Coordinates of C-alpha atoms in Angstrom, one line a residue:
Chain N
M935 CA -14.9 21.1 6.7
E936 CA -14.1 19.1 3.6
A937 CA -17.5 17.6 2.8
K938 CA -16.5 15.3 0.0
Y939 CA -14.0 12.3 -0.1
G940 CA -12.9 9.6 -2.5
F941 CA -13.9 6.5 -0.8
F942 CA -11.0 4.0 -1.0
L943 CA -12.5 0.5 -0.3
G944 CA -9.2 -1.6 -0.4
C945 CA -9.7 -5.6 -0.4
V946 CA -10.5 -6.9 3.0
A947 CA -13.5 -4.6 3.8
P948 CA -15.5 -5.0 0.6
L949 CA -14.6 -8.7 -0.1
R950 CA -14.5 -10.1 3.5
Y951 CA -16.6 -7.8 5.8
P952 CA -18.9 -5.8 3.5
G953 CA -20.7 -4.4 6.8
I954 CA -17.7 -2.2 7.2
E955 CA -18.3 -0.5 3.7
K956 CA -22.0 -0.3 4.3
A957 CA -21.6 1.2 7.6
T958 CA -19.1 3.7 6.3
R959 CA -21.4 4.8 3.5
T960 CA -24.4 5.2 5.9
V961 CA -22.6 7.0 8.8
F962 CA -20.9 9.5 6.5
K963 CA -24.1 10.3 4.6
E964 CA -25.9 10.8 8.1
L965 CA -22.9 13.2 9.0
G966 CA -23.5 15.2 5.8
V967 CA -20.3 14.2 4.1
E968 CA -20.3 13.0 0.5
L969 CA -18.3 9.8 -0.3
V970 CA -17.6 9.3 -4.0
D971 CA -16.5 6.1 -5.3
L972 CA -12.9 5.9 -7.0
E973 CA -13.8 4.2 -10.2
G974 CA -11.6 1.2 -10.9
A975 CA -9.4 1.7 -8.0
A976 CA -7.5 -1.5 -6.8
C977 CA -5.5 -2.9 -3.9
C978 CA -3.7 0.0 -2.2
P979 CA -1.2 -2.2 -2.8
A980 CA -0.8 -4.2 0.5
P981 CA 2.3 -2.7 2.2
G982 CA 3.4 -5.8 3.9
V983 CA 3.4 -8.0 0.8
V984 CA 3.7 -5.9 -2.4
R985 CA 6.1 -3.4 -0.8
S986 CA 8.1 -6.4 0.6
F987 CA 8.3 -7.8 -2.9
D988 CA 9.0 -5.0 -5.2
E989 CA 9.2 -1.3 -4.4
A990 CA 8.7 -0.3 -8.0
T991 CA 5.5 -2.1 -8.4
W992 CA 4.3 -0.9 -5.1
L993 CA 4.8 2.7 -6.1
A994 CA 3.3 2.2 -9.5
L995 CA 0.2 0.6 -8.3
G996 CA -0.2 3.1 -5.4
A997 CA 0.3 5.9 -7.8
R998 CA -2.4 4.6 -10.0
N999 CA -4.9 4.9 -7.1
L1000 CA -3.6 8.4 -6.2
A1001 CA -3.9 9.4 -9.8
I1002 CA -7.5 8.2 -10.0
A1003 CA -8.5 10.4 -6.9
E1004 CA -6.6 13.4 -8.4
K1005 CA -8.5 13.0 -11.7
Q1006 CA -11.8 13.0 -9.8
G1007 CA -10.7 16.2 -7.8
V1008 CA -11.0 14.5 -4.3
Q1009 CA -8.9 13.5 -1.4
I1010 CA -8.7 9.8 -0.5
M1011 CA -10.4 8.5 2.6
T1012 CA -9.5 5.0 3.7
I1013 CA -11.2 2.8 6.3
C1014 CA -8.1 0.5 6.7
N1015 CA -4.6 1.1 8.4
G1016 CA -2.9 -1.0 5.6
C1017 CA -4.4 1.2 2.8
Y1018 CA -3.7 4.2 4.8
G1019 CA -0.2 3.3 5.5
S1020 CA 0.6 2.3 1.9
L1021 CA -1.1 5.2 0.1
F1022 CA 0.1 7.7 2.7
D1023 CA 3.8 6.4 2.1
V1024 CA 3.6 6.3 -1.6
A1025 CA 2.3 9.8 -1.7
H1026 CA 5.1 11.0 0.6
M1027 CA 7.9 9.0 -1.3
L1028 CA 6.8 10.5 -4.7
H1029 CA 6.7 13.9 -3.0
E1030 CA 10.2 13.5 -1.7
H1031 CA 11.8 11.9 -4.8
P1032 CA 10.9 13.7 -8.1
E1033 CA 12.9 11.1 -10.0
K1034 CA 10.5 8.3 -8.6
L1035 CA 7.5 10.3 -9.6
K1036 CA 8.9 10.8 -13.1
A1037 CA 9.5 7.0 -13.3
V1038 CA 6.0 6.2 -12.1
N1039 CA 4.4 8.6 -14.5
E1040 CA 6.2 7.0 -17.4
I1041 CA 4.4 3.7 -16.4
L1042 CA 1.1 5.4 -15.7
K1043 CA 1.3 7.0 -19.3
E1044 CA 0.7 3.3 -20.6
V1045 CA -2.8 3.5 -19.1
G1046 CA -3.5 7.0 -19.8
L1047 CA -3.2 8.3 -16.4
H1048 CA -0.8 11.0 -14.9
Y1049 CA -0.2 11.7 -11.1
S1050 CA 1.0 15.3 -10.4
G1051 CA 1.5 14.8 -6.6
N1052 CA -1.6 16.4 -5.2
T1053 CA -3.7 13.7 -3.6
Q1054 CA -4.0 13.9 0.2
V1055 CA -4.6 10.5 2.0
R1056 CA -6.8 10.5 5.1
H1057 CA -7.9 7.8 7.6
F1058 CA -11.6 7.8 8.3
A1059 CA -11.2 7.8 12.1
E1060 CA -8.9 10.9 11.9
V1061 CA -11.5 12.5 9.7
L1062 CA -14.2 11.9 12.1
Y1063 CA -12.0 13.3 15.0
N1064 CA -10.4 16.2 13.2
E1065 CA -13.0 17.3 10.6
I1066 CA -16.3 16.2 12.0
G1067 CA -15.8 16.4 15.7
I1068 CA -17.6 15.7 18.9
E1069 CA -20.6 17.9 18.7
K1070 CA -21.8 16.8 15.3
I1071 CA -21.1 13.2 16.1
K1072 CA -22.8 13.1 19.5
S1073 CA -25.9 14.9 18.0
K1074 CA -26.2 11.8 15.6
V1075 CA -26.2 9.2 18.3
K1076 CA -29.6 7.8 18.6
N1077 CA -28.7 4.6 20.4
P1078 CA -26.1 5.3 23.1
L1079 CA -24.2 2.1 24.1
P1080 CA -23.4 2.7 27.8
A1081 CA -23.4 -1.1 28.5
M1082 CA -20.4 -1.8 26.2
N1083 CA -17.0 -2.3 27.7
V1084 CA -14.5 -2.3 24.8
A1085 CA -10.8 -2.8 24.1
A1086 CA -9.7 -0.3 21.5
H1087 CA -7.1 -1.6 19.0
Y1088 CA -5.4 1.2 17.1
G1089 CA -3.2 -1.0 15.1
C1090 CA 0.2 0.2 13.7
H1091 CA -0.2 2.2 10.5
F1092 CA -3.1 4.5 11.7
L1093 CA -0.7 6.6 13.9
R1094 CA 3.0 5.3 13.0
P1095 CA 5.4 6.4 11.8
S1096 CA 4.4 9.5 13.9
K1097 CA 7.1 11.5 12.4
L1098 CA 5.1 11.6 9.1
K1099 CA 1.5 11.3 10.3
H1100 CA 1.4 13.7 13.3
L1101 CA -2.1 12.5 14.4
D1102 CA -1.5 11.5 18.0
D1103 CA 1.0 10.3 20.5
P1104 CA 2.2 6.9 19.3
E1105 CA 2.8 5.4 22.7
R1106 CA -0.2 7.0 24.5
P1107 CA -2.8 7.8 22.0
H1108 CA -6.3 9.0 22.8
I1109 CA -8.1 9.6 19.5
L1110 CA -9.7 6.2 19.1
D1111 CA -10.7 6.0 22.9
E1112 CA -12.5 9.3 22.5
L1113 CA -14.2 8.3 19.3
I1114 CA -15.5 5.2 21.0
E1115 CA -16.7 7.1 24.1
W1116 CA -18.6 9.6 22.1
T1117 CA -21.0 6.7 21.5
G1118 CA -21.4 6.2 25.2
A1119 CA -19.3 3.0 25.2
K1120 CA -16.5 2.7 27.7
S1121 CA -13.0 2.3 26.2
L1122 CA -10.8 0.3 28.6
N1123 CA -7.0 0.5 29.3
Y1124 CA -5.1 -2.6 28.9
K1125 CA -1.5 -4.0 28.9
D1126 CA 0.3 -3.4 25.7
K1127 CA -2.6 -1.6 24.2
Q1128 CA -0.3 -0.4 21.3
M1129 CA 0.9 -3.7 20.3
C1130 CA 0.4 -4.9 16.8
C1131 CA -2.2 -7.7 16.1
G1132 CA 0.5 -9.8 14.4
S1133 CA -1.0 -9.8 10.8
G1134 CA 1.2 -7.1 9.2
G1135 CA 4.3 -7.3 7.1
G1136 CA 3.3 -10.4 5.2
V1137 CA 3.5 -12.4 8.5
R1138 CA -0.2 -13.6 8.6
S1139 CA 0.3 -15.4 5.1
R1140 CA 4.0 -16.5 5.5
N1141 CA 4.1 -17.3 9.1
S1142 CA 0.5 -17.6 10.4
A1143 CA 1.6 -19.4 13.8
L1144 CA 3.8 -16.2 14.6
A1145 CA 0.9 -13.9 13.8
S1146 CA -1.4 -15.9 16.1
E1147 CA 1.0 -15.7 19.0
F1148 CA 0.8 -11.8 18.7
T1149 CA -3.0 -12.1 18.6
A1150 CA -3.1 -14.5 21.6
E1151 CA -1.1 -12.1 23.8
K1152 CA -3.4 -9.2 22.8
L1153 CA -6.4 -11.3 23.5
K1154 CA -5.2 -12.2 26.9
N1155 CA -4.6 -8.5 27.8
M1156 CA -7.9 -7.6 26.7
K1157 CA -9.7 -10.1 28.6
A1158 CA -7.9 -9.4 31.7
A1159 CA -9.2 -5.8 31.5
G1160 CA -12.8 -7.1 30.9
A1161 CA -13.2 -6.3 27.3
Q1162 CA -16.6 -7.5 25.9
Y1163 CA -15.9 -6.3 22.4
I1164 CA -12.7 -5.3 20.4
I1165 CA -13.1 -2.1 18.3
D1166 CA -10.7 -1.7 15.4
V1167 CA -10.1 0.8 12.6
C1168 CA -8.5 -1.6 10.1
P1169 CA -10.2 -4.5 8.3
F1170 CA -7.0 -6.4 8.3
C1171 CA -6.5 -6.3 12.1
H1172 CA -10.3 -7.0 12.2
L1173 CA -9.8 -10.1 10.2
Q1174 CA -6.8 -11.2 12.3
F1175 CA -8.7 -11.0 15.5
D1176 CA -12.0 -12.5 14.1
R1177 CA -10.6 -15.5 12.2
T1178 CA -7.7 -16.3 14.7
Q1179 CA -10.2 -16.5 17.5
H1180 CA -12.2 -19.0 15.4
D1181 CA -9.4 -21.1 13.9
T1182 CA -6.5 -21.2 16.4
V1183 CA -6.6 -19.2 19.6
K1184 CA -9.9 -20.6 21.0
G1185 CA -11.8 -19.9 24.1
Y1186 CA -12.0 -16.1 24.0
D1187 CA -14.9 -15.5 21.7
I1188 CA -14.6 -11.7 22.0
P1189 CA -16.7 -10.1 19.0
V1190 CA -14.7 -7.9 16.8
I1191 CA -16.4 -4.7 15.5
H1192 CA -14.9 -2.1 13.3
L1193 CA -15.4 1.5 14.3
A1194 CA -17.6 2.2 11.3
Q1195 CA -20.0 -0.7 12.4
L1196 CA -19.9 0.8 16.0
Y1197 CA -21.0 4.2 14.7
G1198 CA -23.6 2.6 12.5
L1199 CA -25.0 0.9 15.5
A1200 CA -25.0 4.0 17.6
F1201 CA -26.6 6.0 14.9
G1202 CA -29.4 3.5 14.7
M1203 CA -28.7 1.5 11.7
P1204 CA -30.7 -1.6 11.4
K1205 CA -28.5 -4.6 12.6
N1206 CA -29.0 -6.5 9.5
E1207 CA -27.1 -3.8 7.6
L1208 CA -24.0 -4.1 9.7
G1209 CA -23.0 -7.4 7.9
L1210 CA -22.4 -9.3 11.2
E1211 CA -23.0 -12.6 9.5
A1212 CA -19.6 -12.3 7.8
H1213 CA -18.0 -12.3 11.3
A1214 CA -16.5 -15.6 12.4
V1215 CA -16.8 -14.8 16.1
K1216 CA -20.7 -14.3 16.7
V1217 CA -21.7 -10.7 17.4
N1218 CA -24.7 -10.5 19.8
L1219 CA -25.7 -6.9 20.1
Chain V
M457 CA 30.8 -3.8 1.7
A458 CA 29.0 -3.9 -1.7
F459 CA 25.9 -5.1 0.1
A460 CA 25.8 -2.3 2.6
E461 CA 26.4 0.2 -0.1
A462 CA 23.6 -1.4 -2.1
V463 CA 21.2 -1.0 0.8
K464 CA 22.1 2.6 1.3
K465 CA 21.7 3.5 -2.3
A466 CA 18.3 1.7 -2.6
G467 CA 16.9 4.2 0.1
G468 CA 18.5 2.8 3.4
D469 CA 20.9 5.8 3.7
T470 CA 20.1 6.0 7.5
L471 CA 21.8 2.6 7.8
D472 CA 25.1 4.0 9.1
L473 CA 23.5 6.0 11.9
C474 CA 22.9 2.9 14.0
Y475 CA 25.2 2.7 16.9
Q476 CA 23.9 -0.7 18.2
C477 CA 22.1 0.5 21.3
G478 CA 19.5 -2.4 21.1
T479 CA 16.3 -0.2 21.7
C480 CA 14.8 -1.6 18.5
T481 CA 15.2 -5.2 19.7
A482 CA 13.8 -4.4 23.1
S483 CA 10.7 -2.7 21.5
C484 CA 10.1 -5.5 18.9
P485 CA 7.0 -7.6 19.5
S486 CA 8.2 -10.3 17.2
G487 CA 11.6 -10.6 18.7
R488 CA 9.9 -11.3 22.2
R489 CA 8.9 -14.7 20.8
T490 CA 11.3 -15.5 17.9
S491 CA 14.9 -15.4 17.0
F492 CA 14.4 -12.1 15.1
R493 CA 16.9 -9.5 16.5
T494 CA 16.4 -6.1 14.9
R495 CA 19.6 -4.8 16.2
Q496 CA 21.5 -7.8 14.8
I497 CA 20.0 -7.7 11.3
I498 CA 20.9 -4.1 11.0
R499 CA 24.6 -4.9 12.2
K500 CA 24.8 -7.6 9.6
A501 CA 23.6 -5.2 6.9
Q502 CA 26.2 -2.6 8.1
L503 CA 28.9 -5.3 7.9
G504 CA 27.7 -6.2 4.3
L505 CA 27.0 -9.9 5.3
K506 CA 24.6 -10.3 2.4
D507 CA 23.7 -13.9 2.4
E508 CA 23.3 -14.1 6.1
V509 CA 20.7 -11.4 5.8
L510 CA 18.9 -12.2 2.6
K511 CA 18.7 -16.0 3.3
S512 CA 17.4 -15.6 6.9
E513 CA 13.8 -16.4 7.7
E514 CA 14.2 -13.7 10.5
L515 CA 14.0 -11.0 7.7
W516 CA 10.3 -12.1 7.1
M517 CA 9.3 -11.9 11.0
C518 CA 8.9 -8.1 11.0
T519 CA 5.3 -7.0 11.0
T520 CA 6.2 -3.5 10.1
C521 CA 4.7 -2.3 13.4
Y522 CA 7.1 0.7 13.7
S523 CA 7.7 0.4 17.4
C524 CA 11.5 0.3 16.8
V525 CA 11.3 3.3 14.4
E526 CA 9.2 5.3 17.0
R527 CA 11.9 4.7 19.7
C528 CA 15.3 4.7 17.6
P529 CA 17.3 7.4 19.2
R530 CA 19.3 7.8 15.8
E531 CA 16.2 7.9 13.6
V532 CA 17.3 4.9 11.6
E533 CA 14.5 4.1 9.2
I534 CA 14.6 0.5 10.3
V535 CA 11.3 -0.7 8.5
D536 CA 12.2 0.8 5.3
I537 CA 15.6 -0.9 5.4
I538 CA 14.0 -4.3 6.2
L539 CA 11.5 -4.0 3.4
L540 CA 14.1 -3.1 0.8
M541 CA 16.2 -6.0 1.9
R542 CA 13.3 -8.1 1.5
N543 CA 13.1 -6.8 -2.1
M544 CA 16.7 -8.0 -2.6
S545 CA 15.8 -11.3 -1.1
V546 CA 13.0 -11.8 -3.5
Q547 CA 15.1 -10.9 -6.4
A548 CA 17.4 -13.7 -5.1
G549 CA 14.5 -16.1 -5.5
N550 CA 13.4 -16.2 -1.8
M551 CA 9.6 -16.0 -2.1
A552 CA 7.1 -18.0 0.0
E553 CA 4.3 -19.9 -1.8
A554 CA 1.5 -18.2 0.3
H555 CA 3.0 -14.8 -0.9
K556 CA 3.1 -16.0 -4.6
K557 CA -0.6 -16.7 -4.2
I558 CA -1.3 -13.2 -3.1
G559 CA 0.7 -11.9 -6.1
A560 CA -1.3 -14.2 -8.3
N561 CA -4.7 -12.9 -6.9
L562 CA -3.6 -9.4 -7.6
L563 CA -2.8 -10.2 -11.2
K564 CA -6.3 -12.0 -11.4
I565 CA -8.7 -9.5 -9.7
G566 CA -6.6 -6.6 -8.5
A567 CA -7.1 -7.6 -4.9
T568 CA -5.1 -9.5 -2.2
V569 CA -8.0 -11.9 -1.2
P570 CA -10.3 -14.1 -3.6
F571 CA -13.9 -13.1 -4.1
G572 CA -16.7 -15.6 -4.5
E573 CA -20.5 -16.0 -5.1
D574 CA -21.4 -16.1 -1.4
M575 CA -19.9 -12.8 -0.8
K576 CA -21.5 -11.4 -3.9
K577 CA -24.8 -12.5 -2.6
L578 CA -24.1 -11.1 1.0
R579 CA -23.2 -7.7 -0.6
S580 CA -26.4 -7.7 -2.6
N581 CA -28.5 -8.7 0.5
M582 CA -27.1 -5.7 2.4
G583 CA -28.0 -3.3 -0.5
L584 CA -24.5 -3.1 -1.8
P585 CA -23.5 -3.6 -5.5
A586 CA -22.5 -7.3 -5.9
N587 CA -19.2 -6.1 -7.4
P588 CA -17.5 -3.3 -5.5
P589 CA -16.7 -0.2 -7.7
T590 CA -13.0 -1.4 -7.9
T591 CA -11.0 -3.5 -10.4
V592 CA -13.3 -6.5 -9.3
G593 CA -15.8 -6.9 -12.1
N594 CA -14.1 -4.0 -14.0
Q595 CA -12.3 -5.5 -16.9
K596 CA -10.8 -2.5 -18.3
A597 CA -9.4 -1.4 -14.9
Q598 CA -8.1 -4.9 -14.3
D599 CA -6.4 -4.8 -17.7
D600 CA -4.7 -1.5 -16.8
L601 CA -3.6 -2.9 -13.6
V602 CA -2.0 -5.9 -15.2
K603 CA -0.4 -3.8 -17.9
I604 CA 1.4 -1.9 -15.0
M605 CA 2.4 -5.1 -13.3
K606 CA 3.8 -6.4 -16.7
K607 CA 5.7 -3.2 -17.1
T608 CA 7.4 -3.4 -13.6
G609 CA 8.0 -7.2 -14.1
F610 CA 5.8 -8.1 -11.2
D611 CA 4.2 -10.9 -13.2
K612 CA 7.5 -12.6 -13.7
L613 CA 8.5 -12.0 -10.2
M614 CA 5.5 -13.9 -9.0
G615 CA 6.7 -16.9 -11.1
G616 CA 4.7 -16.2 -14.2
N617 CA 1.4 -16.9 -12.6

């Protein structure tokens, strides 16, 4: 087991839901995995916006983050599907296109960095599932959660495109459901479970009404299945479900919890360290 | 057909593989509720209908969920093609104000969202450093980031914010 990762924070977790950052630090420490900070890392950069605007900028900013990890000699671990998607795709594109890697390094030279193409990009949920595993995780559950019926939201860029990621079946996945059930909670099946939350691709900012329609459909399907909580693995999906229920799609009030926070709760973290006051939909645990 | 060739050259080399089956449109959660038709936008790109594609609001209705890519029987890199056509649209001056704001924030603190005193306080109360160990609160790192964005012309693209 790789016992050390570069912890890539991204934007939304540290600046909107710091409980996700705090819970991740605590949970991985408890599991005996060292997380080191990637000093001076920036936005991944956001795949739906920056990549939509200008691929060369997206590649250069992504490569800067990959180069920082390479310099520190660590793999990158993200807690966000967007960061995972972006950094994974940048690393893949630079690997497949040596001319793009060369162009990016010409730019990175200006800031004293170089990327050789060696940084692996991992998603924390996949690290939990593939590297740490059921036995270790179950041994750390001090506070089992059998009373929780939850709707798992995989989001898009965790598993897709599956041709590159090879983590799970993109239409009928099980990883997140299993990770949830290792805490004792029950992960429900619901209609269109794999559907997007609506926030990606720059849609939340450019066309928030459309994003809200996606979210409303997901909420309806989650509620019909009896979901008491939504469990996500992406702070941006998290923000979309949390803020949209508060601002536009009212009447559901299904609390939104990131998987790291769920693990924090199950591992016995004090509730006041989960950052729940930052949530727009009140979380009663 | 200069437009179709430009799309293929920019990385959309799978464009011609599309045989218009419509699996993409049928799989699209955005098309269920909007006038965005994935199959149609790909066809327009194949036919080189540059203005129809680049000026359409539908080009910006894709959430990049990859449902179409997962199901495409011809393995067309649909999302990649949409994103690179958005690049062309931005080059032609089609940029939403909300998106410019995100770009401006990136140039300011290296993050897509603003960061204020309330959040610093919450972070401190939770035992986290007030500033995360990123470009936020690290002037040297932020200067480096801006240097890269100036080099690629991103600052000008965002309207000189």
